[in-house]
Every structure is written in C-alpha cells, then in structure tokens.
Amino acid sequence: MDRSVHNSPVARPLEFDRDQALTQAVGLFWRQGFQAASLPDLTTGMGISRSSLYAAFGDKRELFVECMNLYASRTLGLLAAARAEHPPLEALRQFFARSFVQPGCLLVNTTLEMADVDDALSAHASALLADIQAGFEAGLRDAGCEAAQAGELAGFLMLVNQGLRVSSRRALSAETLQAQLDTTFRVLAAAIPAARLTTPPPGTQP
C-alpha cells in the first residue's frame, strides 16, 4: 500500500511550523474523528489558514492520512523505546501501561468510523495497526516464542489493545483497566515458559 502523502507545490516558504501544525491535527482527528473534524476546526486548531492547509498538506483527506502515519510512527517509537529499556515481555507490558490510559486510539477509531464509509481509509488504518502488531510479534519472539506462537499471541495482544483503547473511552476506572492489563500479562507469562517479567503481575509467582 502506498502510504505517501502528496503535497501540492508550495510557491513560497511556509510561514508556520509544519510539524507543530501536524501534531495539532493529529490531536483534533484523534478527539473528533475524520468526519466530525471540519476544515474550520482544523485551521483553527492548527493555527493556519485554509490556503496554507491546502498548500502544505493537500486536502483534508491527505492531511488525515499523514496524521495516521505520524500517529503510527510515534506508537512504534514508544514500543521500540520500551524494548530498548526492558526485558521483552516487560517491554510489552510497559508499552501498554503507558498507552492504554490515552483516550482511545486514532487507528482503532478510524477502522470503526470509516468501515463501510471509506474503505481505503479504513484499510490504511488497519495496515498501520498490522505494523504495530508486527512489533508485538517481534517482542514475543524475543521473549522466547516460536514464530507460530508469536504470531498467535501478537494477534491476541492486538485484540487486547483494541479492547483497552475502546474501554478507555467508556470512562472506566484506572483500576479496572489495570486489572485487565494484569490479567493479559498473566496469560502471556503462563503461555511463554521462557518469558521474564521484571515485576510479575499481581497474582503470579515470581
């Protein structure tokens, strides 16, 4: 899938911080979704004019694709940082602990919002989620899983990820979400004899 974003030629240097404006757009789409975020919402939130938005990002749809790509890149960066700092299974646990408190997931939200509305956008979000799932799979292989088991458990983790992200929008307590996370990693620790957690989840024996 071509995930590049075509930007219209810019006649003169941009008069705003493009990266900052893009970050603001990510937050807006994350909170409101693609369809509810209007052009006035975007230009106000990004602090730019409509003409600047078109010149720098193309149209609203192209901007949204770029926002999804940035969101996925940052998510993979968080996962890579956790893997660099912790043993394999603990790295996955830390990734979830840091991210599940956020209000949903832009990519999960998009697959739900755009299903049967814009198949291409929904498919693009799904492809980016598959990249994140591949990161889970790599971590599980590092934790001692054979390739087939790593693939199965990565799929399980992605389902947990999606469920936690949806649950986080239901105003469930942090304690409830943490209990779900603890249960998930007890299941993983039991399924991977070679796995090592820095701190065993509650209810497991070190």
GROMACS .gro file of N, CA and C in nm, residues 26-126:
model
  303
   26VAL      N    1  -0.329   1.589   1.441
   26VAL     CA    2  -0.341   1.453   1.496
   26VAL      C    3  -0.433   1.454   1.618
   27GLY      N    4  -0.410   1.548   1.710
   27GLY     CA    5  -0.493   1.556   1.829
   27GLY      C    6  -0.639   1.582   1.798
   28LEU      N    7  -0.663   1.667   1.701
   28LEU     CA    8  -0.801   1.701   1.665
   28LEU      C    9  -0.873   1.581   1.605
   29PHE      N   10  -0.808   1.515   1.508
   29PHE     CA   11  -0.868   1.396   1.448
   29PHE      C   12  -0.886   1.286   1.553
   30TRP      N   13  -0.793   1.274   1.643
   30TRP     CA   14  -0.799   1.173   1.749
   30TRP      C   15  -0.922   1.194   1.837
   31ARG      N   16  -0.947   1.320   1.870
   31ARG     CA   17  -1.061   1.351   1.957
   31ARG      C   18  -1.195   1.345   1.883
   32GLN      N   19  -1.198   1.396   1.760
   32GLN     CA   20  -1.326   1.416   1.691
   32GLN      C   21  -1.355   1.314   1.582
   33GLY      N   22  -1.251   1.251   1.529
   33GLY     CA   23  -1.270   1.163   1.416
   33GLY      C   24  -1.260   1.239   1.285
   34PHE      N   25  -1.248   1.164   1.176
   34PHE     CA   26  -1.228   1.227   1.046
   34PHE      C   27  -1.350   1.307   1.002
   35GLN      N   28  -1.467   1.249   1.014
   35GLN     CA   29  -1.586   1.314   0.960
   35GLN      C   30  -1.629   1.436   1.040
   36ALA      N   31  -1.614   1.429   1.171
   36ALA     CA   32  -1.661   1.540   1.255
   36ALA      C   33  -1.565   1.658   1.256
   37ALA      N   34  -1.440   1.636   1.223
   37ALA     CA   35  -1.342   1.745   1.222
   37ALA      C   36  -1.359   1.825   1.093
   38SER      N   37  -1.414   1.945   1.105
   38SER     CA   38  -1.438   2.029   0.989
   38SER      C   39  -1.312   2.106   0.951
   39LEU      N   40  -1.313   2.161   0.832
   39LEU     CA   41  -1.199   2.245   0.791
   39LEU      C   42  -1.180   2.364   0.885
   40PRO      N   43  -1.288   2.435   0.925
   40PRO     CA   44  -1.268   2.542   1.023
   40PRO      C   45  -1.208   2.491   1.155
   41ASP      N   46  -1.251   2.373   1.200
   41ASP     CA   47  -1.192   2.314   1.320
   41ASP      C   48  -1.042   2.295   1.300
   42LEU      N   49  -1.005   2.242   1.184
   42LEU     CA   50  -0.865   2.211   1.158
   42LEU      C   51  -0.780   2.337   1.146
   43THR      N   52  -0.829   2.433   1.070
   43THR     CA   53  -0.748   2.554   1.053
   43THR      C   54  -0.733   2.629   1.185
   44THR      N   55  -0.839   2.632   1.266
   44THR     CA   56  -0.830   2.697   1.396
   44THR      C   57  -0.736   2.621   1.489
   45GLY      N   58  -0.753   2.488   1.494
   45GLY     CA   59  -0.670   2.407   1.582
   45GLY      C   60  -0.524   2.406   1.542
   46MET      N   61  -0.498   2.412   1.410
   46MET     CA   62  -0.361   2.409   1.360
   46MET      C   63  -0.298   2.548   1.357
   47GLY      N   64  -0.382   2.651   1.370
   47GLY     CA   65  -0.332   2.787   1.367
   47GLY      C   66  -0.286   2.833   1.230
   48ILE      N   67  -0.353   2.784   1.124
   48ILE     CA   68  -0.315   2.819   0.988
   48ILE      C   69  -0.440   2.854   0.908
   49SER      N   70  -0.419   2.915   0.793
   49SER     CA   71  -0.531   2.948   0.705
   49SER      C   72  -0.566   2.828   0.618
   50ARG      N   73  -0.683   2.835   0.557
   50ARG     CA   74  -0.725   2.726   0.468
   50ARG      C   75  -0.628   2.712   0.351
   51SER      N   76  -0.585   2.823   0.296
   51SER     CA   77  -0.492   2.816   0.183
   51SER      C   78  -0.360   2.753   0.225
   52SER      N   79  -0.314   2.780   0.347
   52SER     CA   80  -0.190   2.720   0.396
   52SER      C   81  -0.207   2.570   0.416
   53LEU      N   82  -0.325   2.530   0.463
   53LEU     CA   83  -0.351   2.387   0.480
   53LEU      C   84  -0.342   2.316   0.346
   54TYR      N   85  -0.408   2.371   0.245
   54TYR     CA   86  -0.404   2.309   0.113
   54TYR      C   87  -0.262   2.308   0.056
   55ALA      N   88  -0.189   2.417   0.075
   55ALA     CA   89  -0.054   2.426   0.018
   55ALA      C   90   0.041   2.328   0.084
   56ALA      N   91   0.029   2.311   0.215
   56ALA     CA   92   0.125   2.229   0.289
   56ALA      C   93   0.087   2.083   0.297
   57PHE      N   94  -0.044   2.054   0.299
   57PHE     CA   95  -0.088   1.917   0.327
   57PHE      C   96  -0.178   1.857   0.219
   58GLY      N   97  -0.218   1.934   0.120
   58GLY     CA   98  -0.317   1.884   0.027
   58GLY      C   99  -0.455   1.907   0.086
   59ASP      N  100  -0.548   1.817   0.060
   59ASP     CA  101  -0.682   1.835   0.114
   59ASP      C  102  -0.695   1.768   0.252
   60LYS      N  103  -0.815   1.772   0.307
   60LYS     CA  104  -0.840   1.717   0.440
   60LYS      C  105  -0.807   1.568   0.445
   61ARG      N  106  -0.839   1.496   0.340
   61ARG     CA  107  -0.815   1.352   0.339
   61ARG      C  108  -0.666   1.321   0.341
   62GLU      N  109  -0.590   1.394   0.261
   62GLU     CA  110  -0.445   1.374   0.258
   62GLU      C  111  -0.383   1.409   0.394
   63LEU      N  112  -0.434   1.514   0.455
   63LEU     CA  113  -0.388   1.551   0.589
   63LEU      C  114  -0.416   1.438   0.687
   64PHE      N  115  -0.532   1.378   0.678
   64PHE     CA  116  -0.569   1.272   0.770
   64PHE      C  117  -0.478   1.150   0.753
   65VAL      N  118  -0.446   1.116   0.630
   65VAL     CA  119  -0.355   1.004   0.605
   65VAL      C  120  -0.219   1.032   0.668
   66GLU      N  121  -0.170   1.155   0.651
   66GLU     CA  122  -0.042   1.191   0.711
   66GLU      C  123  -0.049   1.186   0.863
   67CYS      N  124  -0.162   1.226   0.918
   67CYS     CA  125  -0.179   1.219   1.064
   67CYS      C  126  -0.178   1.074   1.112
   68MET      N  127  -0.244   0.985   1.040
   68MET     CA  128  -0.241   0.844   1.078
   68MET      C  129  -0.099   0.789   1.072
   69ASN      N  130  -0.026   0.825   0.968
   69ASN     CA  131   0.112   0.778   0.955
   69ASN      C  132   0.198   0.827   1.072
   70LEU      N  133   0.182   0.954   1.109
   70LEU     CA  134   0.259   1.009   1.220
   70LEU      C  135   0.221   0.940   1.350
   71TYR      N  136   0.093   0.919   1.372
   71TYR     CA  137   0.048   0.852   1.494
   71TYR      C  138   0.108   0.713   1.503
   72ALA      N  139   0.105   0.638   1.393
   72ALA     CA  140   0.161   0.503   1.393
   72ALA      C  141   0.311   0.506   1.417
   73SER      N  142   0.380   0.601   1.355
   73SER     CA  143   0.524   0.613   1.373
   73SER      C  144   0.559   0.641   1.519
   74ARG      N  145   0.484   0.729   1.582
   74ARG     CA  146   0.510   0.760   1.723
   74ARG      C  147   0.478   0.640   1.812
   75THR      N  148   0.374   0.566   1.779
   75THR     CA  149   0.339   0.448   1.857
   75THR      C  150   0.450   0.343   1.847
   76LEU      N  151   0.499   0.321   1.727
   76LEU     CA  152   0.609   0.226   1.709
   76LEU      C  153   0.735   0.275   1.779
   77GLY      N  154   0.753   0.406   1.785
   77GLY     CA  155   0.867   0.461   1.858
   77GLY      C  156   0.858   0.432   2.006
   78LEU      N  157   0.738   0.444   2.063
   78LEU     CA  158   0.718   0.410   2.204
   78LEU      C  159   0.748   0.263   2.230
   79LEU      N  160   0.706   0.177   2.138
   79LEU     CA  161   0.730   0.035   2.153
   79LEU      C  162   0.879   0.004   2.143
   80ALA      N  163   0.947   0.069   2.048
   80ALA     CA  164   1.091   0.047   2.033
   80ALA      C  165   1.167   0.095   2.156
   81ALA      N  166   1.125   0.208   2.212
   81ALA     CA  167   1.191   0.259   2.332
   81ALA      C  168   1.173   0.163   2.449
   82ALA      N  169   1.053   0.109   2.463
   82ALA     CA  170   1.028   0.013   2.572
   82ALA      C  171   1.113  -0.112   2.554
   83ARG      N  172   1.126  -0.158   2.430
   83ARG     CA  173   1.205  -0.279   2.405
   83ARG      C  174   1.353  -0.255   2.431
   84ALA      N  175   1.397  -0.131   2.414
   84ALA     CA  176   1.538  -0.099   2.440
   84ALA      C  177   1.568  -0.089   2.589
   85GLU      N  178   1.465  -0.065   2.670
   85GLU     CA  179   1.486  -0.040   2.813
   85GLU      C  180   1.455  -0.158   2.903
   86HIS      N  181   1.377  -0.257   2.853
   86HIS     CA  182   1.326  -0.362   2.940
   86HIS      C  183   1.341  -0.500   2.876
   87PRO      N  184   1.336  -0.606   2.957
   87PRO     CA  185   1.327  -0.741   2.900
   87PRO      C  186   1.204  -0.752   2.811
   88PRO      N  187   1.203  -0.848   2.718
   88PRO     CA  188   1.099  -0.849   2.613
   88PRO      C  189   0.955  -0.839   2.660
   89LEU      N  190   0.912  -0.927   2.751
   89LEU     CA  191   0.772  -0.923   2.790
   89LEU      C  192   0.740  -0.802   2.876
   90GLU      N  193   0.835  -0.763   2.960
   90GLU     CA  194   0.816  -0.642   3.039
   90GLU      C  195   0.806  -0.519   2.949
   91ALA      N  196   0.879  -0.520   2.838
   91ALA     CA  197   0.873  -0.409   2.743
   91ALA      C  198   0.732  -0.394   2.688
   92LEU      N  199   0.670  -0.506   2.653
   92LEU     CA  200   0.532  -0.501   2.603
   92LEU      C  201   0.438  -0.450   2.711
   93ARG      N  202   0.459  -0.498   2.832
   93ARG     CA  203   0.375  -0.453   2.943
   93ARG      C  204   0.389  -0.303   2.966
   94GLN      N  205   0.512  -0.253   2.962
   94GLN     CA  206   0.535  -0.110   2.981
   94GLN      C  207   0.471  -0.028   2.869
   95PHE      N  208   0.479  -0.079   2.748
   95PHE     CA  209   0.416  -0.010   2.634
   95PHE      C  210   0.267   0.005   2.659
   96PHE      N  211   0.201  -0.102   2.700
   96PHE     CA  212   0.058  -0.096   2.726
   96PHE      C  213   0.028  -0.004   2.844
   97ALA      N  214   0.109  -0.014   2.948
   97ALA     CA  215   0.084   0.069   3.067
   97ALA      C  216   0.093   0.217   3.034
   98ARG      N  217   0.182   0.253   2.942
   98ARG     CA  218   0.200   0.393   2.906
   98ARG      C  219   0.093   0.444   2.811
   99SER      N  220   0.038   0.353   2.732
   99SER     CA  221  -0.051   0.398   2.625
   99SER      C  222  -0.199   0.376   2.649
  100PHE      N  223  -0.236   0.278   2.734
  100PHE     CA  224  -0.378   0.246   2.742
  100PHE      C  225  -0.458   0.353   2.814
  101VAL      N  226  -0.392   0.442   2.889
  101VAL     CA  227  -0.465   0.547   2.959
  101VAL      C  228  -0.509   0.659   2.865
  102GLN      N  229  -0.458   0.658   2.742
  102GLN     CA  230  -0.496   0.761   2.647
  102GLN      C  231  -0.639   0.737   2.597
  103PRO      N  232  -0.704   0.845   2.553
  103PRO     CA  233  -0.846   0.833   2.514
  103PRO      C  234  -0.864   0.764   2.379
  104GLY      N  235  -0.862   0.633   2.381
  104GLY     CA  236  -0.881   0.561   2.257
  104GLY      C  237  -0.756   0.560   2.171
  105CYS      N  238  -0.770   0.515   2.049
  105CYS     CA  239  -0.659   0.505   1.955
  105CYS      C  240  -0.706   0.560   1.821
  106LEU      N  241  -0.630   0.650   1.763
  106LEU     CA  242  -0.670   0.709   1.635
  106LEU      C  243  -0.693   0.602   1.529
  107LEU      N  244  -0.607   0.500   1.527
  107LEU     CA  245  -0.618   0.398   1.423
  107LEU      C  246  -0.738   0.306   1.447
  108VAL      N  247  -0.756   0.264   1.571
  108VAL     CA  248  -0.873   0.182   1.602
  108VAL      C  249  -1.001   0.261   1.577
  109ASN      N  250  -1.002   0.387   1.621
  109ASN     CA  251  -1.119   0.472   1.598
  109ASN      C  252  -1.152   0.481   1.449
  110THR      N  253  -1.047   0.493   1.367
  110THR     CA  254  -1.067   0.510   1.223
  110THR      C  255  -1.124   0.384   1.159
  111THR      N  256  -1.073   0.268   1.200
  111THR     CA  257  -1.128   0.144   1.142
  111THR      C  258  -1.276   0.131   1.172
  112LEU      N  259  -1.317   0.176   1.290
  112LEU     CA  260  -1.459   0.168   1.326
  112LEU      C  261  -1.540   0.275   1.254
  113GLU      N  262  -1.488   0.398   1.253
  113GLU     CA  263  -1.562   0.510   1.195
  113GLU      C  264  -1.579   0.495   1.045
  114MET      N  265  -1.473   0.452   0.977
  114MET     CA  266  -1.474   0.454   0.831
  114MET      C  267  -1.514   0.323   0.767
  115ALA      N  268  -1.539   0.220   0.847
  115ALA     CA  269  -1.587   0.094   0.790
  115ALA      C  270  -1.719   0.119   0.717
  116ASP      N  271  -1.725   0.077   0.592
  116ASP     CA  272  -1.843   0.094   0.506
  116ASP      C  273  -1.869   0.241   0.472
  117VAL      N  274  -1.774   0.330   0.506
  117VAL     CA  275  -1.786   0.471   0.468
  117VAL      C  276  -1.676   0.507   0.370
  118ASP      N  277  -1.552   0.472   0.405
  118ASP     CA  278  -1.437   0.494   0.318
  118ASP      C  279  -1.345   0.375   0.337
  119ASP      N  280  -1.359   0.277   0.249
  119ASP     CA  281  -1.285   0.153   0.264
  119ASP      C  282  -1.134   0.175   0.258
  120ALA      N  283  -1.089   0.271   0.179
  120ALA     CA  284  -0.945   0.294   0.165
  120ALA      C  285  -0.885   0.347   0.295
  121LEU      N  286  -0.954   0.443   0.359
  121LEU     CA  287  -0.904   0.495   0.487
  121LEU      C  288  -0.907   0.388   0.595
  122SER      N  289  -1.014   0.310   0.598
  122SER     CA  290  -1.023   0.202   0.696
  122SER      C  291  -0.913   0.100   0.674
  123ALA      N  292  -0.886   0.067   0.548
  123ALA     CA  293  -0.781  -0.031   0.517
  123ALA      C  294  -0.643   0.024   0.553
  124HIS      N  295  -0.624   0.154   0.532
  124HIS     CA  296  -0.494   0.213   0.566
  124HIS      C  297  -0.471   0.208   0.717
  125ALA      N  298  -0.574   0.240   0.795
  125ALA     CA  299  -0.562   0.232   0.940
  125ALA      C  300  -0.535   0.088   0.983
  126SER      N  301  -0.600  -0.008   0.919
  126SER     CA  302  -0.579  -0.149   0.952
  126SER      C  303  -0.437  -0.191   0.920
   0.00000   0.00000   0.00000
